[in-house]
Amino acid sequence: MLKEFKEFIMTGNVIDLAVAVILAGAIGLVINGFVGDIMMPIVGHFAGGVDFADLKVVLDEAVVAADGTVTTAENAIMYGKWINAIINLIIVGFVLFMIVKAYNKTKKPVVEEAPADPGPSEIDLLKEIRDALKK
């Protein structure tokens, strides 16, 4: 019986984990869409119309053949994508903070009950018996 109970509990935990992973993926898509499609254009607008993803330092220019094909690709440090990732991290962190904060407000506070009076201890009972025997 204990084995079946453990299997039941493990199955429940696996299902909970699967649901959490699926929801995390869905929330990740929503947040990435919010950041990429809503927030980054706003940030780019206030930064003078700059698309951070295009910012780079070219180390080696691309070599183009006479027919227009690229023979050697450009070698560049794409620091703009890194800036995008940092802004994305800040916005995602803020959104998750707000979600957790709202979730914590919905939880009822745990009311601790006053501990029950434990009654007299064994030593008190023994003292009462001793006093009663002395009489």
XYZ file of C-alpha atoms in Angstrom:
135
model
C 0.000 0.000 0.000
C 2.831 2.394 0.833
C 4.421 1.729 -2.549
C 1.205 2.658 -4.396
C 0.912 5.827 -2.308
C 4.478 6.843 -3.182
C 3.798 6.204 -6.867
C 0.613 8.299 -6.640
C 2.502 11.162 -5.007
C 5.341 10.955 -7.542
C 2.855 10.961 -10.425
C 1.207 14.076 -9.007
C 4.564 15.808 -8.681
C 5.522 14.920 -12.249
C 2.215 16.236 -13.569
C 2.616 19.445 -11.544
C 6.123 19.847 -12.934
C 4.912 19.296 -16.499
C 2.155 21.886 -16.069
C 4.658 24.347 -14.604
C 7.056 23.878 -17.530
C 4.286 24.362 -20.091
C 3.005 27.479 -18.329
C 6.523 28.863 -18.002
C 7.036 28.450 -21.741
C 3.760 30.197 -22.498
C 4.506 33.029 -20.086
C 7.997 33.305 -21.581
C 6.499 33.776 -25.061
C 4.089 36.412 -23.782
C 6.811 38.310 -21.944
C 9.241 38.118 -24.879
C 6.501 39.398 -27.184
C 5.777 42.240 -24.767
C 9.436 43.186 -24.533
C 10.309 42.780 -28.225
C 7.139 44.169 -29.778
C 6.027 46.805 -27.282
C 8.842 47.915 -24.990
C 11.874 47.861 -27.296
C 10.270 50.142 -29.931
C 9.464 52.591 -27.112
C 13.036 52.403 -25.782
C 14.383 52.829 -29.327
C 12.134 55.845 -29.878
C 13.454 57.612 -26.787
C 17.022 56.631 -27.707
C 16.752 58.614 -30.935
C 15.319 55.922 -33.176
C 18.249 53.568 -32.631
C 17.695 49.833 -33.051
C 20.114 48.389 -30.533
C 20.325 45.087 -32.394
C 22.139 46.855 -35.248
C 24.913 48.290 -33.056
C 28.246 46.571 -33.651
C 31.990 47.008 -33.924
C 33.295 45.540 -37.180
C 36.601 43.725 -36.731
C 36.928 42.403 -40.300
C 34.857 43.646 -43.224
C 33.060 41.093 -45.364
C 34.892 40.106 -48.534
C 32.628 40.271 -51.572
C 33.496 38.602 -54.874
C 33.067 40.335 -58.237
C 29.724 38.599 -58.820
C 28.341 39.957 -55.511
C 28.579 36.800 -53.407
C 30.141 36.996 -49.976
C 33.320 34.922 -49.878
C 34.252 35.751 -46.275
C 31.607 36.803 -43.783
C 31.899 39.932 -41.689
C 33.469 39.507 -38.264
C 31.897 41.893 -35.778
C 31.180 42.319 -32.085
C 27.391 42.618 -31.828
C 27.188 44.606 -28.607
C 23.748 45.923 -29.543
C 22.226 42.458 -29.146
C 23.827 42.283 -25.716
C 22.253 45.634 -24.792
C 18.901 44.258 -25.991
C 19.394 41.189 -23.794
C 20.146 43.354 -20.741
C 17.078 45.534 -21.335
C 15.040 42.356 -21.875
C 16.324 40.934 -18.574
C 15.409 44.095 -16.675
C 11.910 44.230 -18.135
C 11.282 40.501 -17.627
C 12.517 40.751 -14.039
C 10.196 43.687 -13.385
C 7.202 41.906 -14.933
C 7.875 38.731 -12.932
C 8.293 40.812 -9.771
C 4.890 42.396 -10.383
C 3.294 38.986 -11.041
C 4.730 37.491 -7.832
C 3.759 40.590 -5.858
C 0.158 40.372 -7.131
C 0.071 36.624 -6.417
C 1.287 37.148 -2.857
C -1.481 39.699 -2.257
C -4.097 37.084 -3.189
C -2.877 34.608 -0.608
C -4.608 34.708 2.745
C -2.302 35.452 5.650
C -1.617 32.497 7.866
C -3.242 33.032 11.241
C -1.357 31.258 13.953
C -3.555 29.920 16.696
C -2.502 30.477 20.264
C -0.895 27.341 21.632
C -3.188 25.322 23.854
C -2.460 25.382 27.560
C -0.267 22.329 28.074
C -1.485 21.896 31.631
C 0.675 21.020 34.588
C 3.976 19.330 33.919
C 4.957 15.956 35.356
C 7.033 17.659 38.025
C 4.042 19.760 39.137
C 1.881 16.627 39.334
C 4.525 14.812 41.374
C 4.774 17.774 43.762
C 0.993 17.758 44.218
C 1.070 14.016 44.985
C 3.919 14.538 47.450
C 2.079 17.364 49.181
C -1.118 15.301 49.328
C 0.783 12.352 50.891
C 2.324 14.612 53.528
C -1.118 15.557 54.829
